[in-house]
CSV table of C-alpha atoms in Angstrom, one decimal:
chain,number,residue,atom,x,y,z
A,664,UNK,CA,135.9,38.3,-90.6
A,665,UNK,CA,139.4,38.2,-88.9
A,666,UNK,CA,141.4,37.9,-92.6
A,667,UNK,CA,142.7,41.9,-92.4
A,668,UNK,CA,145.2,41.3,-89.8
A,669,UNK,CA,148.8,40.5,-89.8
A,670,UNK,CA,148.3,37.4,-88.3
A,671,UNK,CA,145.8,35.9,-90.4
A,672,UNK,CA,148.4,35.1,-93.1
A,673,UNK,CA,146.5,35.9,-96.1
A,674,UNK,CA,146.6,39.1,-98.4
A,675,UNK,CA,144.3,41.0,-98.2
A,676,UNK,CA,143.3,41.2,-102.4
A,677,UNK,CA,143.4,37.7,-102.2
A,678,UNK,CA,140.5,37.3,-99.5
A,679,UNK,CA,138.0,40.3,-101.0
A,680,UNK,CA,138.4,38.5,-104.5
A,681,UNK,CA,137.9,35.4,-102.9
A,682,UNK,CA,134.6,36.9,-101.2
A,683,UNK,CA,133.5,39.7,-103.8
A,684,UNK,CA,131.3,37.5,-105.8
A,685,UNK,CA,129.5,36.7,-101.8
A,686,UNK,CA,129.2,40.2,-101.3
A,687,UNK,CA,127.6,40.8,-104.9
A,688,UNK,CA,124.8,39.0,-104.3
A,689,UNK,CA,124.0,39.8,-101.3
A,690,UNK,CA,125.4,37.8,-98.4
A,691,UNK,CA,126.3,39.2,-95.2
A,692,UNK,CA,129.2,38.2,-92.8
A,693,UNK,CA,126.7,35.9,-90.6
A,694,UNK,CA,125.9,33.7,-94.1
A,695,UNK,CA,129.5,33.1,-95.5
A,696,UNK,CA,130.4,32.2,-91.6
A,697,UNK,CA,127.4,29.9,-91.6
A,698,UNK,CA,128.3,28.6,-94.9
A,699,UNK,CA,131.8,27.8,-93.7
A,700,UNK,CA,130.9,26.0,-90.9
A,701,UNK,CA,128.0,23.8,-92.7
A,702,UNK,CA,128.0,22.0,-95.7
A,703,UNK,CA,124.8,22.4,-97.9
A,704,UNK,CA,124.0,18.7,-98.4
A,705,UNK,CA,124.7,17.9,-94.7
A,706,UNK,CA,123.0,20.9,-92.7
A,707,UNK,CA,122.9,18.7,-89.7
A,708,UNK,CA,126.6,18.4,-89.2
A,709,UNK,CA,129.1,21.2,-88.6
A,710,UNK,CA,132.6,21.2,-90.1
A,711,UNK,CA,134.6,22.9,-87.5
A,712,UNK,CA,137.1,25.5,-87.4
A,713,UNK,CA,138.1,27.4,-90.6
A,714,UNK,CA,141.7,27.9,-89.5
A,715,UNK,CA,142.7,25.0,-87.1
A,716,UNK,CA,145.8,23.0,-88.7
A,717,UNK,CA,145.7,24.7,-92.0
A,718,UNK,CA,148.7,26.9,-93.8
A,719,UNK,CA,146.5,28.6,-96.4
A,720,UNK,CA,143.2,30.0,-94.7
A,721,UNK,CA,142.2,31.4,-97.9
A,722,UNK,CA,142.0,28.0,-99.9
A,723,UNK,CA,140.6,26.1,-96.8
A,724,UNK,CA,137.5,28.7,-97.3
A,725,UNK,CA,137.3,28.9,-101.1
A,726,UNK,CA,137.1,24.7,-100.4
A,727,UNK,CA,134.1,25.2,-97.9
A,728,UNK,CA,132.5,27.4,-100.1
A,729,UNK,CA,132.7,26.6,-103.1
A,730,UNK,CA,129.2,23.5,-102.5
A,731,UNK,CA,127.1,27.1,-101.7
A,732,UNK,CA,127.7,28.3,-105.3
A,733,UNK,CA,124.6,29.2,-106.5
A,734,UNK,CA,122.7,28.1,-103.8
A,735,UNK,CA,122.7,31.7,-101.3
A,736,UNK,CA,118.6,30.7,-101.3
A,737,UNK,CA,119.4,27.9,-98.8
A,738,UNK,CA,120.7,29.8,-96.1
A,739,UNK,CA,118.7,30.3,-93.3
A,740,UNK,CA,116.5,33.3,-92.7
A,741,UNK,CA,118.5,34.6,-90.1
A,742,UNK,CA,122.1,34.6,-91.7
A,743,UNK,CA,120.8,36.3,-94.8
A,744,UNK,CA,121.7,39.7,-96.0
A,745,UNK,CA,120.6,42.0,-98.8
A,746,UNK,CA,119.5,40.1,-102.1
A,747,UNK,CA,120.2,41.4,-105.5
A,748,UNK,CA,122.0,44.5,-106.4
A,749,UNK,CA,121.9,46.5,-103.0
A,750,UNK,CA,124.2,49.0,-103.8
A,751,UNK,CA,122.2,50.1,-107.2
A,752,UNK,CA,119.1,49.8,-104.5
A,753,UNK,CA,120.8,52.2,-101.8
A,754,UNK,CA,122.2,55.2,-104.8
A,755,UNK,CA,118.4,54.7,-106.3
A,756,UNK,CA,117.0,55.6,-102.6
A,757,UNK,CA,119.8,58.3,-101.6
A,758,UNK,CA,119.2,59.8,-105.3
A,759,UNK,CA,115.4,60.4,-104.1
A,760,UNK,CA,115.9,61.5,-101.0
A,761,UNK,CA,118.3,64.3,-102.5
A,762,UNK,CA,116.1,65.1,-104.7
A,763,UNK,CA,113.0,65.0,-102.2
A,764,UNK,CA,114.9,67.3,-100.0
A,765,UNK,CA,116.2,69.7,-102.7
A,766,UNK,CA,112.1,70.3,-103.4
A,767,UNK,CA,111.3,70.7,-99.7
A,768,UNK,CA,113.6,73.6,-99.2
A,769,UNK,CA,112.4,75.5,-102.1
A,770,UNK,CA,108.8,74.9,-100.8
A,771,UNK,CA,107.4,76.5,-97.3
A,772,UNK,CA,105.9,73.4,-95.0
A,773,UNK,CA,102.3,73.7,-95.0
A,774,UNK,CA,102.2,74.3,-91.1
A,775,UNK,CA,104.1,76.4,-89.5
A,776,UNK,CA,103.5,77.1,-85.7
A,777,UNK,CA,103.6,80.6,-84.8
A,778,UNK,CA,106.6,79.9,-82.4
A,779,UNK,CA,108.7,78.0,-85.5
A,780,UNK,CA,107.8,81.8,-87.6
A,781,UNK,CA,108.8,83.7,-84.8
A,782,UNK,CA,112.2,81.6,-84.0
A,783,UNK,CA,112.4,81.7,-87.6
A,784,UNK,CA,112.4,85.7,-87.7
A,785,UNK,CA,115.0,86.0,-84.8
A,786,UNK,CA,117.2,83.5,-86.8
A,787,UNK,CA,117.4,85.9,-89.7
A,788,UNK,CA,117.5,89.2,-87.2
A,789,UNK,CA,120.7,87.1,-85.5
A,790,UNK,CA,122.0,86.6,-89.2
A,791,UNK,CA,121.4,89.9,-90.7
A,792,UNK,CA,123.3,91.8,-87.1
A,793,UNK,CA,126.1,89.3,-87.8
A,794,UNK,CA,126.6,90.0,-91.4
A,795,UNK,CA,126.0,94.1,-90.9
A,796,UNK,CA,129.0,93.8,-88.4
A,797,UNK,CA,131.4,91.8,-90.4
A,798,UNK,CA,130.6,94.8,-92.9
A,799,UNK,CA,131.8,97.5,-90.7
A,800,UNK,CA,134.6,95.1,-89.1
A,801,UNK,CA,135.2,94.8,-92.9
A,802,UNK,CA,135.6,98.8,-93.9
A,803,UNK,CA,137.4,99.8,-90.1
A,804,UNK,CA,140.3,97.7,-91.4
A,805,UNK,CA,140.2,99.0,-95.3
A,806,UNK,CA,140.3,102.4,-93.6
A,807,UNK,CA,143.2,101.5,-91.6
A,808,UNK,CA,141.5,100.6,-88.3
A,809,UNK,CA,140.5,104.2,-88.1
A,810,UNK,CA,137.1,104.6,-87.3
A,811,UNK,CA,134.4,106.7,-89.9
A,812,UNK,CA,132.0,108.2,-89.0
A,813,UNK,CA,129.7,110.9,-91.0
């Protein structure tokens, strides 16, 4: 929202506290904009810019929101964000989906093409190679970077 730089004036704690109770429930960057710029008894009318003529930015938008307390169901539509307690929402979703995938890779897909078996094969033929020649790069350099041989 512009109040992270230098030239905004305002520390930084002071604006997320100022905003953290927005962000709780839900509001998004378009509805706290929106709010600023409209009062919620006078929709019609717009109130201008935030920071034209004023010293303290921060109390100038604590002012213009403070008639919205308790009333994020009168925004518009299309200025809403999330509602309710997202982030509980979003480590809910990512926990099943971690858990989802941890039961898919112990568990073969149902149908497998004989191309994805066969790519499949070669992938672990690659692997295996790979591994047997670290083993004997592995023991050359034990032995001194002679080479054994029985």
């Amino acid at each position: 929202m512009g109040l992270d730089g230098p030239s905004s004036g305002a520390p930084l704690w002071r604006a997320r506290a100022l905003l953290k109770g927005w962000w709780d429930q839900g509001a998004c960057v378009a509805g706290v904009l929106y709010a600023l710029e409209h009062h919620p008894d006078r929709l019609e009318s717009r109130r201008g810019a935030v920071t034209k003529g004023s010293t303290d930015v921060l109390r100038v938008i604590g002012y213009r929101l403070k008639p919205w307390t308790g009333r994020l169901a009168e925004l518009p539509p299309e200025v809403i964000g999330h509602r309710g307690d997202y982030r509980a929402r979003q480590a809910s979703q990512l926990a099943a989906r971690v858990r989802g995938s941890a039961t898919s890779r112990t568990q073969t897909p149902d149908r497998v093409s004989p191309g994805q078996l066969a790519a499949r094969a070669a992938w672990a033929e690659h692997r295996r190679a790979l591994r047997q020649r670290r083993l004997v790069e592995q023991q050359r350099i034990r032995d001194g970077g002679r080479s054994w041989r029985p």
